[in-house]
XYZ file of C-alpha atoms in Angstrom:
780
model
C 12.906 23.356 -45.893
C 10.406 20.980 -47.465
C 10.326 17.315 -46.474
C 8.050 14.339 -46.970
C 5.320 13.879 -44.429
C 6.147 11.987 -41.237
C 5.446 8.286 -41.495
C 2.021 7.568 -39.969
C 3.042 4.884 -37.473
C 1.021 4.193 -34.345
C 4.065 3.902 -32.075
C 7.428 4.973 -33.372
C 9.044 6.720 -30.421
C 11.123 4.853 -27.851
C 9.355 4.249 -24.545
C 5.816 5.439 -25.111
C 2.786 4.207 -23.164
C 1.367 0.685 -23.431
C 4.859 -0.686 -24.107
C 7.310 -2.663 -22.002
C 9.972 -0.402 -20.586
C 12.379 -1.465 -17.888
C 12.545 0.517 -14.676
C 14.550 3.689 -15.245
C 16.851 2.801 -12.322
C 16.999 -0.961 -12.926
C 20.703 -1.074 -13.750
C 21.517 1.184 -10.821
C 19.544 -1.075 -8.496
C 21.359 -4.260 -9.455
C 24.819 -2.698 -9.673
C 24.530 -0.751 -6.428
C 24.907 2.631 -8.129
C 21.445 3.849 -7.118
C 21.792 6.561 -4.494
C 19.598 6.354 -1.423
C 19.351 8.722 1.506
C 22.213 7.059 3.373
C 24.460 7.477 0.317
C 24.339 11.280 0.411
C 27.809 12.625 1.183
C 27.913 13.908 4.745
C 29.167 17.485 5.125
C 31.932 18.175 7.618
C 30.469 18.383 11.113
C 27.562 15.988 10.563
C 26.088 14.671 13.810
C 24.148 11.446 14.312
C 21.054 10.826 16.394
C 19.682 7.644 17.909
C 16.467 6.990 19.826
C 16.250 5.998 23.462
C 13.149 3.895 24.024
C 10.837 2.635 26.739
C 11.550 -0.706 28.388
C 7.990 -1.242 29.661
C 4.641 -1.475 27.890
C 2.680 1.034 29.962
C 3.592 3.291 32.821
C 4.157 6.739 34.251
C 7.568 8.313 33.686
C 8.770 9.548 37.071
C 12.080 10.796 35.763
C 15.034 10.102 33.477
C 18.677 10.372 34.585
C 20.860 11.343 31.606
C 24.125 11.838 33.518
C 25.807 8.707 32.109
C 24.478 9.460 28.649
C 25.932 12.958 28.608
C 29.245 11.706 29.960
C 29.588 9.054 27.258
C 32.306 9.542 24.590
C 31.263 11.603 21.591
C 27.884 12.695 22.955
C 26.884 16.252 22.091
C 23.520 16.324 23.821
C 20.094 14.806 24.380
C 16.744 15.763 22.903
C 13.556 15.471 24.979
C 10.100 17.001 24.738
C 11.522 20.181 26.291
C 13.694 20.681 23.201
C 10.736 20.726 20.789
C 10.415 24.427 19.867
C 6.951 24.097 18.337
C 4.210 21.545 18.959
C 5.156 18.209 20.516
C 2.797 16.289 18.229
C 3.133 14.153 15.105
C -0.432 12.947 14.647
C -1.132 12.772 10.886
C -4.867 13.171 11.459
C -4.643 16.107 13.841
C -5.926 14.248 16.914
C -2.830 15.323 18.882
C -2.291 11.888 20.400
C 1.198 11.110 19.086
C 3.980 13.103 20.765
C 7.478 13.376 19.364
C 8.572 12.425 22.882
C 6.098 11.716 25.717
C 6.303 13.780 28.893
C 4.294 11.831 31.458
C 3.475 8.344 30.255
C 4.934 5.633 28.057
C 2.327 3.573 26.222
C 4.231 0.753 24.510
C 7.448 -1.201 24.889
C 9.940 0.425 22.541
C 8.297 3.847 22.438
C 10.871 6.602 21.713
C 11.332 8.724 24.835
C 14.380 10.811 23.846
C 17.165 11.014 21.280
C 20.901 11.081 21.810
C 22.968 13.234 19.456
C 26.637 12.393 19.059
C 29.612 12.704 16.750
C 29.101 9.177 15.413
C 26.128 6.886 15.033
C 27.799 4.194 17.118
C 28.441 6.640 19.963
C 24.810 7.795 19.929
C 23.513 4.211 19.810
C 25.657 3.071 22.741
C 24.905 6.135 24.836
C 21.138 5.743 24.379
C 21.329 2.544 26.427
C 22.821 4.348 29.443
C 19.792 6.390 30.512
C 18.229 5.445 33.845
C 14.441 5.687 33.656
C 12.208 5.637 36.723
C 8.789 4.155 35.881
C 5.569 3.485 37.735
C 4.207 0.503 35.823
C 0.535 0.342 34.857
C -1.586 -2.560 33.554
C -1.446 -3.039 29.806
C -3.538 -4.589 27.030
C -1.855 -5.912 23.908
C -4.590 -7.083 21.548
C -8.164 -6.085 20.631
C -9.768 -8.691 22.895
C -7.677 -7.719 25.939
C -8.315 -4.052 25.190
C -12.074 -4.611 24.981
C -12.076 -6.512 28.269
C -10.020 -3.733 29.897
C -12.528 -1.153 28.573
C -9.895 0.657 26.546
C -11.283 3.420 24.314
C -11.313 3.584 20.539
C -8.324 5.502 19.167
C -10.593 7.148 16.601
C -14.276 7.235 15.726
C -15.662 3.878 14.503
C -17.626 3.423 11.282
C -20.928 1.690 10.564
C -22.109 0.581 7.122
C -25.695 -0.566 6.800
C -28.111 -1.492 4.047
C -31.337 -3.501 4.027
C -32.947 -5.208 7.023
C -30.524 -7.670 8.612
C -32.871 -8.449 11.516
C -35.632 -9.734 9.272
C -33.167 -11.500 6.940
C -31.607 -13.430 9.813
C -35.011 -14.301 11.225
C -36.137 -15.687 7.861
C -32.853 -17.408 7.006
C -32.705 -21.038 5.898
C -29.140 -21.317 7.236
C -27.007 -19.255 9.573
C -23.379 -19.489 10.735
C -21.526 -17.447 13.322
C -17.773 -17.468 13.764
C -14.649 -15.571 14.677
C -11.491 -15.052 12.631
C -8.156 -13.733 13.885
C -6.053 -12.033 11.209
C -2.433 -11.256 12.000
C -0.472 -8.116 11.250
C 2.616 -7.748 9.085
C 5.918 -5.909 9.180
C 6.822 -3.904 6.077
C 10.339 -5.335 5.891
C 11.499 -2.812 3.302
C 15.126 -3.334 2.280
C 15.980 0.244 3.244
C 14.933 1.173 6.764
C 13.847 4.574 8.042
C 16.301 7.420 7.670
C 16.312 11.204 7.710
C 19.155 13.659 7.091
C 18.576 17.312 8.009
C 20.728 20.253 6.968
C 20.102 23.593 8.701
C 19.862 26.750 6.605
C 19.680 30.438 7.349
C 16.818 31.913 9.376
C 14.152 29.225 9.873
C 15.205 27.143 6.869
C 15.966 23.450 6.995
C 16.351 20.871 4.227
C 15.448 17.278 5.044
C 16.439 14.337 2.871
C 14.283 11.391 3.801
C 12.962 8.023 2.734
C 9.304 8.993 2.919
C 6.227 8.253 0.832
C 4.653 11.556 1.878
C 7.084 14.488 1.505
C 4.403 17.122 2.042
C 3.264 15.580 5.308
C 6.874 15.324 6.477
C 7.303 18.987 5.533
C 4.182 19.936 7.474
C 5.177 17.897 10.530
C 8.719 19.263 10.649
C 7.350 22.811 10.384
C 4.790 21.956 13.077
C 7.374 20.739 15.608
C 9.818 23.547 14.794
C 7.117 26.194 15.046
C 7.872 27.626 11.610
C 5.814 27.958 8.410
C 5.931 25.137 5.867
C 7.777 27.345 3.380
C 10.848 27.156 5.615
C 11.066 23.365 5.261
C 12.137 21.506 2.145
C 11.802 17.723 1.969
C 13.628 15.802 -0.770
C 13.159 12.169 -1.847
C 15.097 10.691 -4.772
C 14.062 7.089 -4.177
C 13.194 4.621 -1.431
C 14.333 1.058 -0.987
C 10.734 -0.061 -0.532
C 7.896 1.468 1.422
C 4.635 -0.526 1.222
C 2.910 2.098 3.405
C 5.450 1.907 6.225
C 6.961 5.208 5.165
C 3.716 7.140 4.763
C 3.382 8.527 8.296
C 6.000 6.660 10.315
C 8.873 8.640 8.824
C 7.595 11.840 10.446
C 9.288 11.053 13.766
C 12.713 10.621 12.187
C 12.371 13.761 10.075
C 11.311 15.746 13.139
C 14.163 14.489 15.339
C 16.778 15.187 12.663
C 15.394 18.664 12.004
C 15.104 19.650 15.682
C 18.676 18.540 16.332
C 19.983 20.239 13.191
C 18.470 23.578 14.177
C 19.447 23.215 17.845
C 23.151 22.629 17.115
C 23.247 24.294 13.685
C 24.918 21.228 12.216
C 23.731 18.537 9.786
C 22.105 15.622 11.615
C 21.333 12.121 10.374
C 19.198 9.505 12.110
C 19.048 5.878 11.007
C 17.780 3.218 13.446
C 19.068 -0.321 13.148
C 16.635 -2.983 11.957
C 15.600 -4.031 15.480
C 14.650 -0.520 16.530
C 13.053 0.125 13.165
C 10.759 -2.867 13.737
C 9.963 -2.174 17.394
C 9.456 1.603 17.153
C 7.382 1.841 13.973
C 3.872 0.660 13.098
C 2.744 -2.337 11.081
C -0.296 -3.794 9.341
C -3.248 -3.912 11.722
C -4.170 -7.212 13.355
C -7.931 -7.841 13.280
C -10.374 -10.028 15.148
C -13.521 -10.384 13.056
C -16.831 -11.671 14.410
C -19.121 -12.639 11.562
C -22.699 -13.814 11.271
C -23.902 -14.913 7.836
C -27.318 -16.070 6.624
C -27.680 -17.980 3.354
C -30.109 -20.144 1.405
C -29.695 -23.779 0.377
C -28.130 -22.756 -2.927
C -25.377 -20.915 -1.072
C -26.605 -17.419 -1.833
C -25.918 -14.950 0.965
C -29.009 -13.310 2.460
C -27.473 -11.253 5.259
C -24.118 -10.418 6.822
C -23.360 -8.929 10.216
C -19.692 -8.253 10.903
C -17.671 -6.582 13.647
C -14.064 -5.730 12.832
C -11.910 -5.094 15.914
C -8.398 -3.893 15.133
C -5.169 -3.668 17.117
C -4.470 0.004 16.434
C -1.778 0.678 19.002
C -1.431 3.560 21.385
C -2.413 6.385 18.993
C -4.715 6.980 16.047
C -2.118 7.375 13.276
C -4.023 6.181 10.149
C -6.206 3.644 11.961
C -9.416 5.500 11.115
C -9.113 5.224 7.325
C -7.534 1.747 7.612
C -10.443 0.324 9.593
C -12.877 2.168 7.315
C -11.363 0.495 4.262
C -11.595 -2.902 5.951
C -15.368 -2.404 6.009
C -15.368 -1.141 2.411
C -13.841 -4.456 1.355
C -15.693 -6.800 3.689
C -17.847 -7.645 0.665
C -14.903 -8.333 -1.661
C -16.571 -9.537 -4.881
C -19.921 -10.457 -3.337
C -23.329 -8.846 -3.126
C -24.876 -8.764 0.357
C -28.640 -8.062 0.120
C -28.760 -7.097 3.799
C -25.667 -6.020 5.649
C -24.464 -4.410 8.875
C -20.751 -3.825 9.378
C -19.025 -2.080 12.292
C -15.400 -1.172 12.959
C -13.793 -1.196 16.403
C -10.466 0.666 16.205
C -9.090 -0.416 19.591
C -6.376 1.354 21.531
C -3.681 -1.086 22.697
C -0.323 -0.810 24.439
C 1.599 -1.587 21.286
C 3.267 0.477 18.575
C 0.765 2.558 16.640
C -0.149 0.580 13.546
C -0.211 2.261 10.190
C -0.633 1.997 6.438
C 0.345 -1.211 4.676
C -0.301 -2.254 1.084
C -4.068 -2.695 0.835
C -4.691 -0.368 3.802
C -7.201 -2.562 5.676
C -8.727 -3.921 2.487
C -6.986 -7.307 2.692
C -8.378 -7.938 6.181
C -11.886 -7.233 4.903
C -11.400 -9.520 1.902
C -10.134 -12.381 4.094
C -13.290 -12.103 6.204
C -15.466 -12.237 3.072
C -13.656 -15.346 1.843
C -14.025 -16.999 5.256
C -17.798 -16.609 5.064
C -17.847 -18.078 1.549
C -15.758 -20.977 2.832
C -18.107 -21.552 5.764
C -21.112 -21.718 3.414
C -19.349 -24.116 1.034
C -18.407 -26.621 3.751
C -21.834 -26.368 5.375
C -23.576 -27.212 2.079
C -20.985 -29.633 0.719
C -20.260 -27.426 -2.289
C -17.143 -26.323 -4.143
C -16.245 -22.880 -2.695
C -15.844 -21.565 -6.247
C -19.472 -22.467 -6.963
C -20.543 -20.451 -3.918
C -18.306 -17.566 -4.945
C -19.807 -17.350 -8.420
C -23.341 -17.586 -7.017
C -22.685 -14.481 -4.917
C -20.770 -12.317 -7.401
C -21.925 -8.767 -7.941
C -24.219 -8.428 -10.919
C -25.314 -5.251 -12.660
C -28.202 -2.817 -12.772
C -30.391 -5.289 -14.664
C -30.500 -7.736 -11.740
C -30.219 -5.185 -8.935
C -27.240 -6.991 -7.408
C -24.695 -4.208 -7.790
C -25.021 -2.021 -4.684
C -22.218 -2.133 -2.105
C -22.701 -1.847 1.680
C -21.638 1.806 1.362
C -24.257 2.419 -1.368
C -21.881 2.758 -4.330
C -22.989 1.033 -7.513
C -20.566 -1.440 -9.095
C -20.679 -0.255 -12.706
C -17.583 -1.873 -14.197
C -18.014 -5.506 -13.127
C -15.845 -7.937 -15.117
C -15.725 -10.661 -12.458
C -17.703 -13.261 -14.385
C -15.500 -13.062 -17.469
C -12.235 -12.777 -15.520
C -12.911 -15.693 -13.186
C -14.373 -17.821 -15.952
C -11.294 -17.272 -18.093
C -8.929 -18.182 -15.251
C -11.032 -21.214 -14.306
C -10.645 -22.472 -17.864
C -6.981 -21.523 -18.403
C -5.898 -22.993 -15.057
C -7.901 -26.186 -15.709
C -9.413 -25.711 -12.260
C -12.192 -28.293 -12.408
C -9.994 -31.188 -13.573
C -7.267 -30.317 -11.083
C -9.740 -30.072 -8.218
C -11.135 -33.513 -9.039
C -7.609 -34.929 -9.199
C -6.899 -33.428 -5.780
C -10.069 -34.936 -4.301
C -8.983 -38.310 -5.680
C -5.461 -37.873 -4.305
C -6.678 -36.933 -0.829
C -8.810 -40.098 -0.627
C -5.712 -42.204 -1.291
C -3.050 -40.348 0.712
C -3.166 -40.184 4.498
C -0.086 -37.994 4.956
C 0.303 -35.522 2.101
C -2.958 -33.678 1.552
C -3.560 -31.256 -1.273
C -5.797 -28.241 -1.657
C -6.802 -25.856 -4.422
C -8.667 -22.554 -4.375
C -9.646 -19.938 -6.920
C -10.337 -16.604 -5.255
C -11.360 -13.233 -6.752
C -10.515 -9.660 -5.826
C -12.528 -6.468 -6.269
C -10.607 -3.482 -4.937
C -11.697 0.158 -4.831
C -9.260 2.759 -6.125
C -9.034 6.246 -4.583
C -8.102 7.764 -1.240
C -11.155 7.595 0.994
C -10.126 11.042 2.264
C -11.416 12.818 -0.830
C -9.001 15.776 -0.628
C -6.000 13.480 -1.132
C -7.185 12.665 -4.640
C -5.161 15.422 -6.285
C -1.688 15.733 -7.752
C 0.659 18.241 -9.341
C 3.574 18.163 -11.738
C 6.171 20.523 -13.180
C 7.733 20.085 -16.615
C 10.446 22.209 -18.183
C 11.550 21.995 -21.796
C 15.040 23.471 -22.131
C 16.049 25.271 -25.299
C 18.117 22.302 -26.497
C 14.973 20.129 -26.528
C 15.752 18.186 -23.351
C 12.927 17.745 -20.846
C 12.949 17.971 -17.069
C 10.090 16.132 -15.316
C 9.043 16.536 -11.703
C 5.854 15.350 -10.007
C 4.521 14.850 -6.511
C 4.772 11.057 -6.422
C 7.638 9.171 -4.838
C 9.602 6.287 -6.290
C 9.946 3.266 -4.032
C 10.911 0.702 -6.650
C 7.446 0.343 -8.181
C 8.344 2.134 -11.416
C 6.205 5.237 -10.950
C 8.797 7.568 -12.452
C 9.141 5.324 -15.485
C 5.403 5.278 -16.136
C 4.978 9.035 -15.711
C 7.904 9.688 -18.041
C 6.301 7.350 -20.592
C 3.138 9.480 -20.447
C 5.141 12.646 -21.142
C 7.127 10.967 -23.921
C 3.917 9.765 -25.548
C 2.204 13.153 -25.308
C 5.099 15.106 -26.820
C 6.030 12.214 -29.120
C 9.673 12.189 -28.070
C 11.925 9.363 -26.951
C 11.851 8.354 -23.306
C 15.613 8.956 -23.073
C 15.078 12.675 -23.687
C 13.316 13.036 -20.325
C 15.217 13.618 -17.094
C 13.325 12.325 -14.078
C 14.239 14.257 -10.939
C 13.828 13.796 -7.226
C 10.530 14.525 -5.526
C 10.827 17.792 -3.650
C 8.373 20.061 -1.887
C 10.155 23.028 -3.530
C 8.672 22.181 -6.940
C 5.260 20.609 -6.366
C 3.408 21.727 -3.218
C 0.720 20.031 -1.155
C 1.275 16.562 -2.585
C -0.577 13.468 -1.452
C 1.168 10.358 -0.227
C 2.254 7.874 -2.853
C -0.225 5.335 -1.566
C -3.709 3.905 -2.184
C -2.427 2.549 -5.526
C -2.973 6.039 -6.915
C 0.586 7.028 -7.861
C 0.237 6.539 -11.601
C -3.420 7.562 -11.723
C -2.866 10.934 -10.066
C 0.665 11.913 -11.057
C 0.339 10.519 -14.571
C -2.701 12.698 -15.172
C -0.987 15.745 -13.649
C 2.029 15.217 -15.906
C -0.279 14.727 -18.889
C -1.928 18.050 -18.079
C 1.437 19.857 -17.987
C 2.655 18.160 -21.173
C -0.544 19.078 -23.003
C -0.152 22.710 -21.951
C 3.348 22.754 -23.417
C 2.227 21.004 -26.559
C -0.611 23.496 -27.011
C 1.822 26.416 -26.732
C 4.178 24.848 -29.253
C 1.294 24.136 -31.630
C 0.064 27.744 -31.382
C 3.564 29.067 -32.008
C 4.167 26.761 -34.974
C 0.789 27.529 -36.518
C 1.449 31.269 -36.331
C 5.099 31.085 -37.388
C 4.404 28.866 -40.425
C 0.968 30.334 -41.204
C -0.922 27.044 -40.995
C -3.971 25.865 -39.100
C -3.263 24.367 -35.639
C -4.683 21.053 -36.913
C -1.826 20.920 -39.424
C 0.783 20.773 -36.641
C 1.451 17.106 -35.877
C 3.934 15.726 -33.331
C 5.336 12.276 -34.111
C 8.596 10.369 -33.633
C 10.730 13.273 -32.355
C 9.625 15.393 -35.317
C 6.921 17.965 -35.900
C 5.073 18.298 -39.167
C 3.916 21.849 -39.760
C 1.796 21.875 -42.878
C 4.125 20.630 -45.602
C 7.253 21.279 -43.535
C 8.874 18.828 -41.146
C 11.264 20.002 -38.453
C 12.830 18.257 -35.501
C 11.387 18.667 -32.034
C 14.673 20.309 -31.014
C 14.449 22.872 -33.792
C 10.850 23.744 -32.947
C 11.746 24.210 -29.281
C 14.721 26.406 -30.196
C 12.563 28.573 -32.445
C 9.890 28.806 -29.747
C 12.494 29.878 -27.203
C 13.783 32.577 -29.551
C 10.187 33.746 -29.939
C 9.846 33.932 -26.129
C 7.351 31.099 -25.748
C 6.984 29.910 -22.148
C 8.487 26.405 -22.004
C 7.564 25.466 -18.456
C 4.203 24.232 -17.215
C 2.673 23.211 -13.901
C 0.098 20.456 -14.271
C -2.717 19.524 -11.941
C -5.318 16.786 -11.630
C -8.141 15.961 -9.260
C -10.145 12.744 -9.390
C -13.733 13.349 -10.534
C -17.029 11.830 -9.391
C -15.953 10.756 -5.888
C -17.685 11.838 -2.684
C -18.147 10.324 0.762
C -20.421 11.055 3.719
C -18.812 9.142 6.585
C -21.537 9.958 9.105
C -24.192 8.499 6.815
C -21.987 5.660 5.595
C -22.935 6.477 2.006
C -21.262 7.803 -1.088
C -18.888 6.997 -3.889
C -15.488 6.740 -2.199
C -13.924 4.948 -5.184
C -13.507 6.185 -8.758
C -13.419 2.631 -10.101
C -12.586 -0.958 -9.152
C -9.653 -3.143 -10.117
C -10.266 -6.873 -10.390
C -8.184 -10.010 -10.287
C -8.272 -13.724 -9.598
C -5.752 -16.352 -8.521
C -5.836 -20.138 -8.501
C -3.377 -21.770 -6.100
C -2.605 -25.416 -5.361
C -0.776 -26.553 -2.224
C 0.564 -29.741 -0.633
C 0.490 -30.154 3.156
C 2.420 -32.676 5.248
C -0.151 -33.547 7.918
C 2.523 -35.011 10.196
C 4.431 -31.728 10.529
C 2.092 -29.020 9.227
C 4.692 -27.966 6.664
C 3.495 -27.137 3.176
C 4.526 -25.879 -0.219
C 2.776 -23.994 -2.997
C 2.806 -26.227 -6.042
C 1.194 -23.933 -8.591
C -0.379 -20.503 -8.896
C -2.130 -19.086 -11.939
C -3.121 -15.417 -11.920
C -5.230 -13.287 -14.225
C -5.233 -9.658 -13.189
C -6.963 -6.541 -14.454
C -4.847 -3.412 -14.945
C -6.976 -1.864 -17.678
C -4.854 -0.763 -20.651
C -1.469 -1.153 -19.001
C 0.903 1.800 -19.187
C 3.821 -0.622 -18.951
C 2.879 -4.331 -19.028
C 6.230 -5.670 -17.831
C 6.298 -3.370 -14.781
C 2.669 -4.165 -14.003
C 3.331 -7.885 -14.232
C 6.217 -7.456 -11.790
C 3.914 -5.620 -9.394
C 1.386 -8.468 -9.567
C 4.068 -11.084 -8.906
C 5.559 -9.174 -5.975
C 2.189 -8.326 -4.450
C 1.077 -11.949 -4.590
C 4.227 -13.158 -2.823
C 3.915 -10.460 -0.164
C 0.243 -11.308 0.380
C 1.085 -14.999 0.560
C 3.742 -14.231 3.178
C 1.286 -12.245 5.294
C -1.091 -15.212 5.433
C 1.457 -18.009 5.864
C 4.858 -17.322 7.424
C 4.919 -13.714 8.655
C 3.952 -13.759 12.313
C 4.216 -10.863 14.751
C 4.525 -12.034 18.352
C 4.542 -10.030 21.563
C 5.395 -11.600 24.904
C 3.302 -10.984 28.017
C 5.464 -8.000 28.954
C 4.554 -6.313 25.687
C 7.922 -6.828 23.986
C 7.854 -7.513 20.261
C 9.925 -10.670 19.944
C 9.784 -10.893 16.146
C 11.963 -7.837 15.694
C 14.582 -8.855 13.144
C 15.024 -11.051 10.047
C 16.259 -13.769 12.402
C 12.862 -14.035 14.109
C 10.466 -12.730 11.468
C 10.082 -14.954 8.410
C 9.278 -13.337 5.073
C 8.908 -15.518 1.961
C 12.136 -16.480 0.220
C 12.607 -17.082 -3.484
C 12.395 -20.806 -2.665
C 8.897 -20.280 -1.198
C 7.394 -19.083 -4.465
C 4.981 -21.398 -6.283
C 6.814 -24.162 -8.140
C 4.819 -23.206 -11.203
C 3.924 -19.533 -11.373
C 1.953 -18.139 -14.299
C 0.933 -14.479 -14.188
C -1.089 -12.870 -16.957
C -2.746 -9.502 -17.423
C -6.299 -9.250 -18.712
C -5.265 -7.624 -21.962
C -8.875 -7.220 -23.084
C -9.694 -4.927 -20.182
C -9.930 -1.168 -20.538
C -10.907 1.251 -17.790
C -14.372 2.647 -18.451
C -13.453 5.767 -16.503
C -11.139 8.388 -17.961
C -7.967 7.425 -16.142
C -4.459 7.919 -17.467
C -4.532 6.226 -20.890
C -7.404 3.978 -19.628
C -5.080 2.106 -17.258
C -5.900 0.851 -13.775
C -3.979 0.909 -10.510
C -1.802 -2.097 -9.777
C -0.007 -1.530 -6.452
C -2.470 -2.915 -3.919
C -5.173 -5.039 -5.632
C -2.945 -8.056 -6.462
C -1.794 -8.276 -2.822
C -5.078 -10.011 -2.042
C -4.451 -12.706 -4.634
C -2.347 -14.390 -1.948
C -5.610 -15.301 -0.203
C -5.912 -18.140 -2.714
C -3.016 -19.873 -0.915
C -4.715 -19.434 2.468
C -7.946 -20.927 1.108
C -6.103 -23.807 -0.580
C -4.410 -24.646 2.730
C -7.836 -24.678 4.346
C -9.101 -27.214 1.813
C -6.092 -29.468 2.411
C -6.694 -29.351 6.164
C -10.450 -29.921 5.739
C -9.728 -33.145 3.828
C -8.685 -34.961 7.013
C -12.326 -34.730 8.167
C -13.733 -35.403 4.695
C -14.592 -31.712 4.161
C -17.450 -31.873 6.671
C -16.502 -28.632 8.426
C -14.597 -25.415 7.868
C -11.150 -25.704 9.514
C -11.365 -22.057 10.621
C -7.661 -21.426 10.215
C -6.488 -18.177 11.746
C -3.964 -16.068 9.843
C -1.093 -16.426 9.444
C -1.533 -20.151 8.733
C 1.933 -21.086 9.977
C 2.934 -24.760 9.918
C 2.182 -24.852 13.652
C -1.361 -23.570 13.134
C -1.904 -25.923 10.209
C -0.755 -28.888 12.291
C -2.983 -27.921 15.215
C -5.955 -27.568 12.881
C -5.255 -31.005 11.399
C -5.083 -32.565 14.860
C -8.257 -30.800 15.950
C -10.224 -32.070 12.960
C -8.862 -35.585 13.347
C -10.030 -35.577 16.940
C -13.500 -34.490 15.854
C -13.305 -30.758 16.502
């Protein structure tokens, strides 16, 4: 049947790329209809597990008496290392230093030693407290400094980055400053805690529903501890109630315990710790102590940097190697160091093994870079922004574009981005007004700071930079989309579905987004490193293009036209002079036995890394951003508020501007919380005392900036061939919160007329701010 040609509109489908599209589960989230792991209906006979944990920080385990545990009401049994049928190891890096349950020694307060399995969760939880454990206590070290003094080993091999001649540069320097900065850790505080639900199958089979960012690793670990091949284990994830990196490797323990118990008793088993145990038994963002030495000229230009980054890694390696590596990769932030020497010190400590957290070590490196800029500014009596701009990376024409790891910065937009924000935020006039205010007010002091971010995008473990997808088109024209990424509220599924909708030129509503499962896409990477959309979007694009190519070939042959005459647009397909619906074309293709399923794949090009040499191109590209924050500090109490924050952030050509803007807003608040109110505190016995929302303070809605303006750099487009020329958005804006930390520093410095750097440690709690004010008032 003949029809007029399809209208040539640029964007006529519903929900294509580069358009605002609300999160596909938004209504379910706010109405409570979104199903999470704990909402899965429990089959008859489901058992519940709960962890029994160590009550000392370090010691030999002489024996455990389970008699009262086993006699407790509802208890079915206890799991210990002896019940692990395969390997008693959960180390994600293969160093074999993280047992499911230890056999001889406990290495941190709260370490899981066994699990109780009972008919109800309450019965298991109560019974776990009844075990009598005989310890021989050993000395312990809780932080990097104590661990260094106690000659504790590294938990993994350290890294060194070096370029130029720092010895000569320091010897010839006009100015030189040495200092030390303590940077606190952070709890993930996801709304949904850890949980795993295992259902035994026939033979070796087991299905595990879990809230994990890394289904394939959970699959591998469960197979590893059960002593079965990975094909016997299926891991399913529909959605998470937040992750932020805390569910990348830390979920492995809970998946393993649930699976071991399920196979042992041949009954479904669920394990869900309460918030206290979740916080004490699982890892956090790494604390760092950074020793820095910086040489600079009288104009504020950096000549040399020497930095040592010691991290509280905890008792095992976990992901501390790549985390501490990335801290060094970002110790330059936006600044060119002509001569540089950076070293990591991943210290073993008698604390929970720290792990991935949004930014993955990068934020700690960026804070150190900003501290050195701040030191230079106060030493020379300059505006820190002036010093920042003087040290920005340049390009090949000026030779100021080589990083400490010898990667060239080829996509630098810092000068334009920062200049635009400086103008839009009226930074110069506001800073002068603040200087005037601080001269007149003795109690309320103000501060302002404009800080940049340059963040590398890619997994530094090169083999993780790959992704797969699976797309089915059913013969009624509906589409089934599956990919290896996991949805934790960030909108990944929405963006990937937009890519498929755009490629096939069909409405977003036509696409069914399904759970992530190891049955459909194998060997997936963690949804982490800000790479979810980059990797899985490209894999889905690859699958969609395969399907489109098959449909084009079929249509061209069936209608006797050239392939170029087959055009997909607005749920229709023009085939020469004929126009048919997408549904009709699919139905005809099905009748002609055209394969309507495709597996897509993508691997990131250009990247390579030689860790031993400290050289390579670990990042495909950089994402940039800048934030300008203004604060008011009560110098009598140390309390403060954020008066205004203006943000300009680079996401390339955004796949979904409204989702990306939400990511920037949330990341900024989370980064602000890390540097202001979120404080982890262990007592001398090694007990984490900030182990619940009652003792650990995350930012509230009332803590947000009174005026909060977030904009995307709409003129930016990724120079690399990423998915629709977009850029990653998960991690880079987290570091925009550093602008608040720097603004607080300026307010504190005002009490001594800006003559010295206050050297605030992070988090800059009201107590720390007050102590810094008093110290400066007393002359240091």
